[in-house]
């Protein structure tokens, strides 16, 4: 495993912790900064909105810069944001710190996925992306309990100091271990940046990928591809299906499955372990037959959510199904990212747009699930809503896969 991949995974872990740990610290933060629970909630929702905006804005603004330098700048922004949160004397500074940290989130995973896939052979690109996202999935498992544990023992500020330290380590790792040419795989020969860029042939990794578009205008042209739009739509709907159910899963556990409120934490960890497994399995499967793996994972999510709705009254079935929800929900992530960037010919803007699409899907799924509960359909209704959205994602992915196999399809994107 290239050392650069480990550094990227560490960065993903730190960013994931920043996103998730606040949930376990919210009461402490609200009390310490003397704000209401609703105001403290903006530390979560404000972060999510900033992710969606930053993914596009920062990627577009850094379109012509070397990707290694961009990643270093993004992680530096992440460190600054968490440092502001750690020392925040009041709520506005704390919210600013959350926004600054969030701005790097989407661009880091978008650009980082392109860098990760350039470090390995083409037939391992989805697995490389999965390694980078492993940090995020592990953070999903550990984020809330980590924040709660550290906050209880040493105060909520200590948790943000710890994440700041992780960010510094990731920054040093990326600077030392990621090659200068990473993310802009050259043709058979060539030099650039801070030194020579080895060819795919020279490193024994097969034919070279096309040189990705560097200018903003060329990257925008990537969105002329119907395959890019179909993949982004499938991503948004896939995430929407999973988060339509997940956003209200605590109510399903306590009101339908019969668990106590104290059980929700370990049940969410079971879900998080499923995410880790799905990330690994999905990356490997996508490298074998990507479109088939994506269709099967989305179909698996659809069936899991529907079955969960039917069997939510059983505590045992709920444990098994929430694990499978994590597995099938995240199995499509590595393949979706490599698919959208392949059809965009390596445009970083398309990779970051995929992250934005997932956040749009999160918001859509949570909104529709909430509407179902408000309509009096019960606490299993978000599971059925999620199944319906995931089924739409499956249909879109089937259409995309069939169109991609058609010899009449010409998805060629100018690289200059």
Coordinates of C-alpha atoms in Angstrom, one line a residue:
X1 CA 0.0 0.0 0.0
X2 CA 1.5 3.3 -1.0
X3 CA 2.3 5.6 2.0
X4 CA 0.4 8.4 0.3
X5 CA -2.8 6.4 0.6
X6 CA -2.3 6.0 4.4
X7 CA -1.8 9.7 4.7
X8 CA -5.0 10.3 2.7
X9 CA -6.9 7.8 4.9
X10 CA -5.6 9.6 8.0
X11 CA -6.9 12.9 6.6
X12 CA -10.2 11.3 5.9
X13 CA -10.3 10.0 9.5
X14 CA -9.7 13.4 10.9
X15 CA -12.3 15.1 8.7
X16 CA -14.8 12.3 9.6
X17 CA -14.2 12.8 13.3
X18 CA -14.9 16.6 12.9
X19 CA -18.2 15.8 11.2
X20 CA -19.5 13.2 13.6
X21 CA -18.0 13.9 17.1
X22 CA -20.0 17.1 17.6
X23 CA -23.2 15.1 18.1
X24 CA -21.9 13.6 21.3
X25 CA -20.6 17.0 22.5
X26 CA -23.6 19.2 21.6
X27 CA -25.0 19.5 25.2
X28 CA -21.6 20.4 26.6
X29 CA -21.0 23.0 23.9
X30 CA -24.4 24.6 24.3
X31 CA -24.0 24.9 28.0
X32 CA -20.4 26.2 27.8
X33 CA -21.2 28.8 25.2
X34 CA -24.6 29.6 26.8
X35 CA -26.7 29.0 23.6
X36 CA -29.9 27.1 23.1
X37 CA -30.0 23.5 21.8
X38 CA -31.4 24.9 18.5
X39 CA -28.5 27.3 18.1
X40 CA -26.1 24.5 18.9
X41 CA -27.7 22.4 16.2
X42 CA -26.4 24.8 13.6
X43 CA -22.9 23.5 14.4
X44 CA -24.1 20.4 12.6
X45 CA -26.4 21.8 9.9
X46 CA -24.1 24.7 9.2
X47 CA -21.3 22.2 8.7
X48 CA -23.3 20.1 6.2
X49 CA -24.3 23.2 4.1
X50 CA -20.7 24.4 4.1
X51 CA -19.6 20.9 2.8
X52 CA -21.9 21.2 -0.2
X53 CA -20.8 24.7 -1.0
X54 CA -17.1 24.2 -0.4
X55 CA -16.9 21.1 -2.5
X56 CA -17.7 23.0 -5.7
X57 CA -16.3 26.4 -4.8
X58 CA -12.8 25.4 -3.6
X59 CA -12.4 22.8 -6.3
X60 CA -13.2 25.4 -9.0
X61 CA -11.0 28.0 -7.4
X62 CA -8.0 25.6 -7.4
X63 CA -8.6 24.0 -10.8
X64 CA -5.1 24.9 -12.2
X65 CA -3.1 24.3 -9.1
X66 CA -1.1 21.0 -8.5
X67 CA -3.3 18.6 -6.6
X68 CA -0.8 17.8 -3.9
X69 CA -0.5 21.4 -3.0
X70 CA -4.2 21.8 -3.0
X71 CA -4.6 18.9 -0.6
X72 CA -2.0 20.4 1.7
X73 CA -3.9 23.7 1.6
X74 CA -7.2 21.9 2.3
X75 CA -5.8 20.0 5.3
X76 CA -4.3 23.3 6.6
X77 CA -7.8 24.8 6.3
X78 CA -9.1 21.9 8.3
X79 CA -6.5 22.3 11.0
X80 CA -7.3 26.1 11.2
X81 CA -11.0 25.4 11.5
X82 CA -10.6 22.9 14.4
X83 CA -8.1 25.1 16.1
X84 CA -10.7 27.9 16.0
X85 CA -13.3 25.5 17.5
X86 CA -10.9 24.4 20.2
X87 CA -10.1 28.0 21.4
X88 CA -13.5 29.5 20.6
X89 CA -14.4 32.1 23.3
X90 CA -18.0 32.4 22.1
X91 CA -20.6 30.8 19.8
X92 CA -19.9 32.9 16.6
X93 CA -16.2 31.9 16.7
X94 CA -17.2 28.3 17.2
X95 CA -19.6 28.4 14.3
X96 CA -16.9 30.0 12.1
X97 CA -14.5 27.3 13.1
X98 CA -17.0 24.6 12.0
X99 CA -17.7 26.4 8.7
X100 CA -13.9 26.8 7.9
X101 CA -13.3 23.1 8.7
X102 CA -16.3 22.0 6.6
X103 CA -15.2 24.0 3.5
X104 CA -12.3 21.5 2.9
X105 CA -14.5 18.4 3.3
X106 CA -15.9 17.9 -0.2
X107 CA -12.9 19.1 -2.1
X108 CA -10.6 16.8 0.0
X109 CA -12.5 13.7 -0.8
X110 CA -13.1 14.8 -4.4
X111 CA -9.5 15.7 -5.2
X112 CA -8.1 13.1 -2.8
X113 CA -10.0 10.3 -4.7
X114 CA -8.2 11.3 -7.9
X115 CA -4.8 11.4 -6.2
X116 CA -5.5 8.0 -4.5
X117 CA -6.4 6.3 -7.8
X118 CA -3.3 7.7 -9.5
X119 CA -1.0 6.0 -6.9
X120 CA -2.1 2.4 -7.9
X121 CA -2.6 0.3 -11.0
X122 CA -5.7 1.1 -13.0
X123 CA -7.3 -2.3 -12.0
X124 CA -7.1 -1.3 -8.3
X125 CA -8.4 2.3 -8.5
X126 CA -11.7 1.6 -6.7
X127 CA -9.9 -0.2 -3.9
X128 CA -7.5 2.8 -3.6
X129 CA -10.5 5.1 -3.2
X130 CA -11.9 2.7 -0.7
X131 CA -8.7 2.9 1.3
X132 CA -9.0 6.7 1.5
X133 CA -12.6 6.5 2.5
X134 CA -11.8 3.9 5.1
X135 CA -10.7 6.8 7.4
X136 CA -14.2 8.3 7.0
X137 CA -16.0 5.1 7.7
X138 CA -13.9 4.3 10.8
X139 CA -14.6 7.9 12.0
X140 CA -18.3 7.1 11.6
X141 CA -18.0 4.2 14.0
X142 CA -15.8 6.0 16.5
X143 CA -16.8 9.7 16.1
X144 CA -19.8 10.0 18.4
X145 CA -18.4 7.8 21.2
X146 CA -14.9 9.4 20.8
X147 CA -16.4 12.9 21.3
X148 CA -18.6 11.8 24.2
X149 CA -15.7 10.0 26.0
X150 CA -13.1 12.7 25.5
X151 CA -15.6 15.4 26.3
X152 CA -16.7 13.7 29.5
X153 CA -13.1 13.2 30.8
X154 CA -11.4 16.4 29.6
X155 CA -14.0 18.7 28.3
X156 CA -15.3 19.3 24.7
X157 CA -12.4 21.5 23.8
X158 CA -10.0 18.6 24.3
X159 CA -11.8 16.7 21.6
X160 CA -11.2 19.5 19.1
X161 CA -7.5 19.7 20.1
X162 CA -7.2 16.0 19.5
X163 CA -8.7 16.4 16.0
X164 CA -6.4 19.3 15.3
X165 CA -3.4 17.1 16.2
X166 CA -4.7 14.4 13.8
X167 CA -4.9 17.1 11.1
X168 CA -1.3 18.1 11.7
X169 CA -0.2 14.5 11.3
X170 CA -2.2 14.1 8.1
X171 CA -0.7 17.3 6.8
X172 CA 2.8 16.1 7.4
X173 CA 2.0 12.7 5.9
X174 CA 0.6 14.1 2.7
X175 CA 3.5 16.5 2.3
X176 CA 6.1 13.7 2.8
X177 CA 4.4 10.7 1.2
X178 CA 2.2 11.9 -1.7
X179 CA 4.3 12.3 -4.9
X180 CA 4.2 15.7 -6.6
X181 CA 2.8 14.1 -9.8
X182 CA -0.1 12.4 -8.0
X183 CA -3.5 13.1 -9.4
X184 CA -2.3 14.2 -12.8
X185 CA -1.2 10.9 -14.3
X186 CA 1.1 11.7 -17.3
X187 CA 1.4 10.1 -20.7
X188 CA 4.2 7.6 -21.4
X189 CA 6.9 10.3 -20.9
X190 CA 6.9 13.7 -19.4
X191 CA 8.0 15.9 -16.5
X192 CA 6.4 18.6 -14.5
X193 CA 5.9 20.3 -11.2
X194 CA 8.7 19.5 -8.8
X195 CA 10.3 16.6 -10.7
X196 CA 9.8 13.8 -13.2
X197 CA 6.5 12.0 -13.3
X198 CA 6.9 8.3 -13.9
X199 CA 4.8 6.8 -16.6
X200 CA 2.3 4.0 -16.1
X201 CA 4.4 1.8 -18.3
X202 CA 7.6 2.6 -16.3
X203 CA 6.0 1.6 -13.1
X204 CA 4.4 -1.5 -14.5
X205 CA 0.8 -0.4 -14.0
X206 CA -0.4 -0.6 -17.6
X207 CA -1.5 2.0 -20.1
X208 CA -1.6 5.6 -18.9
X209 CA -4.8 7.4 -18.1
X210 CA -5.6 10.5 -20.1
X211 CA -4.2 13.7 -18.7
X212 CA -7.0 15.3 -16.6
X213 CA -8.4 18.7 -17.6
X214 CA -6.6 21.4 -15.6
X215 CA -8.5 24.6 -16.5
X216 CA -11.9 25.4 -15.0
X217 CA -13.6 25.8 -18.4
X218 CA -12.3 22.3 -19.5
X219 CA -13.5 20.8 -16.2
X220 CA -17.0 22.4 -16.7
X221 CA -17.1 20.7 -20.1
X222 CA -17.1 17.4 -18.3
X223 CA -20.7 18.0 -17.3
X224 CA -21.7 17.7 -20.9
X225 CA -21.5 14.0 -20.4
X226 CA -24.9 12.3 -19.7
X227 CA -22.9 9.6 -17.9
X228 CA -21.6 12.1 -15.4
X229 CA -25.1 13.4 -14.7
X230 CA -26.6 9.9 -14.5
X231 CA -23.9 8.9 -12.0
X232 CA -24.4 12.1 -9.9
X233 CA -28.1 11.4 -9.9
X234 CA -27.6 7.8 -8.8
X235 CA -25.3 9.0 -6.1
X236 CA -27.8 11.5 -4.7
X237 CA -30.6 9.0 -4.7
X238 CA -28.5 6.2 -3.2
X239 CA -27.4 8.5 -0.3
X240 CA -31.0 9.8 -0.1
X241 CA -32.3 6.3 0.3
X242 CA -29.9 5.4 3.1
X243 CA -30.1 8.7 5.0
X244 CA -33.9 8.8 4.6
X245 CA -33.9 5.8 6.8
X246 CA -30.9 6.5 8.9
X247 CA -31.9 10.0 10.0
X248 CA -34.8 8.5 12.1
X249 CA -33.3 5.1 12.9
X250 CA -33.1 6.0 16.6
X251 CA -36.9 6.4 16.7
X252 CA -37.3 3.1 14.9
X253 CA -35.1 1.3 17.4
X254 CA -36.8 2.7 20.5
X255 CA -40.4 3.0 19.3
X256 CA -40.7 -0.1 17.1
X257 CA -37.9 -2.5 17.9
X258 CA -38.2 -2.1 21.6
X259 CA -34.7 -1.1 22.5
X260 CA -33.9 1.3 25.3
X261 CA -32.5 4.7 24.5
X262 CA -29.1 3.6 26.0
X263 CA -28.9 0.9 23.3
X264 CA -28.9 3.3 20.4
X265 CA -25.2 4.2 20.7
X266 CA -24.0 0.6 20.2
X267 CA -26.6 0.0 17.5
X268 CA -25.2 2.9 15.6
X269 CA -21.7 1.4 16.0
X270 CA -23.1 -1.8 14.4
X271 CA -24.2 0.4 11.5
X272 CA -20.8 2.0 11.4
X273 CA -19.1 -1.4 11.2
X274 CA -21.3 -2.2 8.3
X275 CA -20.1 1.0 6.5
X276 CA -16.5 -0.2 7.0
X277 CA -17.3 -3.6 5.5
X278 CA -19.3 -2.1 2.7
X279 CA -16.5 0.2 1.8
X280 CA -13.9 -2.6 1.5
X281 CA -16.2 -5.0 -0.3
X282 CA -17.6 -2.4 -2.6
X283 CA -14.1 -1.2 -3.7
X284 CA -13.0 -4.7 -4.5
X285 CA -16.2 -5.5 -6.4
X286 CA -16.1 -2.3 -8.4
X287 CA -12.6 -3.1 -9.6
X288 CA -13.9 -6.4 -11.0
X289 CA -17.1 -5.2 -12.7
X290 CA -18.0 -1.7 -11.6
X291 CA -21.5 -1.2 -13.1
X292 CA -22.6 -4.6 -12.0
X293 CA -21.3 -4.0 -8.5
X294 CA -23.1 -0.6 -8.3
X295 CA -26.4 -2.0 -9.5
X296 CA -26.2 -4.9 -7.1
X297 CA -25.3 -2.7 -4.1
X298 CA -28.1 -0.3 -4.8
X299 CA -30.6 -3.2 -5.3
X300 CA -29.3 -4.7 -2.0
X301 CA -29.9 -1.4 -0.2
X302 CA -33.5 -1.3 -1.6
X303 CA -34.3 -4.8 -0.4
X304 CA -32.6 -4.3 3.0
X305 CA -34.6 -1.2 3.7
X306 CA -37.9 -2.8 2.6
X307 CA -37.2 -5.9 4.7
X308 CA -36.1 -3.7 7.7
X309 CA -39.5 -1.9 7.5
X310 CA -41.3 -5.3 7.6
X311 CA -39.2 -6.8 10.4
X312 CA -38.5 -3.7 12.5
X313 CA -40.6 -5.2 15.3
X314 CA -38.0 -7.9 15.9
X315 CA -34.9 -6.7 17.9
X316 CA -32.7 -9.5 16.5
X317 CA -33.7 -8.7 12.9
X318 CA -33.1 -5.0 13.5
X319 CA -29.5 -5.6 14.5
X320 CA -28.8 -7.7 11.5
X321 CA -30.5 -5.3 9.1
X322 CA -28.9 -2.1 10.4
X323 CA -25.6 -3.8 9.8
X324 CA -26.6 -4.8 6.2
X325 CA -27.9 -1.2 5.7
X326 CA -24.4 0.1 6.4
X327 CA -22.9 -2.6 4.1
X328 CA -25.2 -2.0 1.1
X329 CA -25.4 1.7 1.7
X330 CA -21.7 2.4 1.4
X331 CA -20.7 -0.4 -1.0
X332 CA -21.5 1.9 -3.9
X333 CA -19.3 4.8 -2.8
X334 CA -15.9 3.9 -4.2
X335 CA -17.4 2.8 -7.5
X336 CA -19.5 5.9 -7.9
X337 CA -16.5 8.2 -7.5
X338 CA -14.3 6.3 -9.9
X339 CA -17.2 6.1 -12.4
X340 CA -18.0 9.8 -12.4
X341 CA -14.3 10.7 -12.7
X342 CA -13.7 8.2 -15.5
X343 CA -16.5 9.7 -17.6
X344 CA -15.3 13.2 -16.7
X345 CA -11.8 12.2 -17.8
X346 CA -10.4 13.0 -14.3
X347 CA -12.0 16.4 -13.8
X348 CA -11.6 17.2 -10.1
X349 CA -14.8 19.3 -10.3
X350 CA -16.8 16.2 -11.1
X351 CA -15.3 14.3 -8.2
X352 CA -16.2 17.1 -5.8
X353 CA -19.7 17.4 -7.4
X354 CA -20.2 13.7 -6.4
X355 CA -19.6 14.7 -2.8
X356 CA -22.1 17.6 -3.1
X357 CA -24.6 15.2 -4.7
X358 CA -24.3 12.9 -1.7
X359 CA -25.0 15.8 0.7
X360 CA -28.0 16.9 -1.4
X361 CA -29.3 13.3 -1.2
X362 CA -28.8 13.3 2.5
X363 CA -31.0 16.4 2.9
X364 CA -33.6 15.1 0.4
X365 CA -33.9 11.7 2.2
X366 CA -34.1 13.2 5.7
X367 CA -36.8 15.7 4.5
X368 CA -38.9 13.0 2.8
X369 CA -38.5 10.7 5.8
X370 CA -39.7 13.5 8.1
X371 CA -42.7 14.2 5.9
X372 CA -43.7 10.5 6.2
X373 CA -43.6 10.6 10.0
X374 CA -45.4 13.9 10.1
X375 CA -48.1 12.4 7.9
X376 CA -48.7 9.8 10.6
X377 CA -47.3 6.8 8.8
X378 CA -45.3 5.7 11.8
X379 CA -41.6 5.3 12.6
X380 CA -41.1 2.5 10.0
X381 CA -42.2 4.8 7.2
X382 CA -38.7 6.4 6.6
X383 CA -37.4 2.9 5.9
X384 CA -40.0 2.4 3.1
X385 CA -39.3 6.0 1.9
X386 CA -35.6 5.1 1.8
X387 CA -36.4 1.9 -0.1
X388 CA -38.3 3.8 -2.7
X389 CA -35.6 6.4 -3.2
X390 CA -32.9 3.6 -3.4
X391 CA -35.0 1.8 -6.0
X392 CA -35.0 5.0 -8.1
X393 CA -31.2 5.1 -7.8
X394 CA -31.1 1.4 -8.9
X395 CA -33.2 2.2 -12.0
X396 CA -30.9 5.2 -12.9
X397 CA -27.8 3.1 -12.5
X398 CA -29.3 0.4 -14.8
X399 CA -30.0 3.0 -17.4
X400 CA -26.5 4.4 -17.0
X401 CA -24.9 1.0 -17.3
X402 CA -26.9 0.1 -20.4
X403 CA -26.1 3.4 -22.1
X404 CA -22.4 3.1 -21.3
X405 CA -22.3 -0.3 -23.1
X406 CA -24.0 1.2 -26.2
X407 CA -21.5 1.7 -29.1
X408 CA -23.5 4.8 -30.1
X409 CA -22.6 6.6 -26.9
X410 CA -19.7 9.0 -27.3
X411 CA -18.8 10.6 -23.9
X412 CA -15.6 12.4 -24.9
X413 CA -14.6 15.3 -22.8
X414 CA -12.0 17.8 -24.0
X415 CA -9.0 17.8 -21.7
X416 CA -7.8 21.3 -22.6

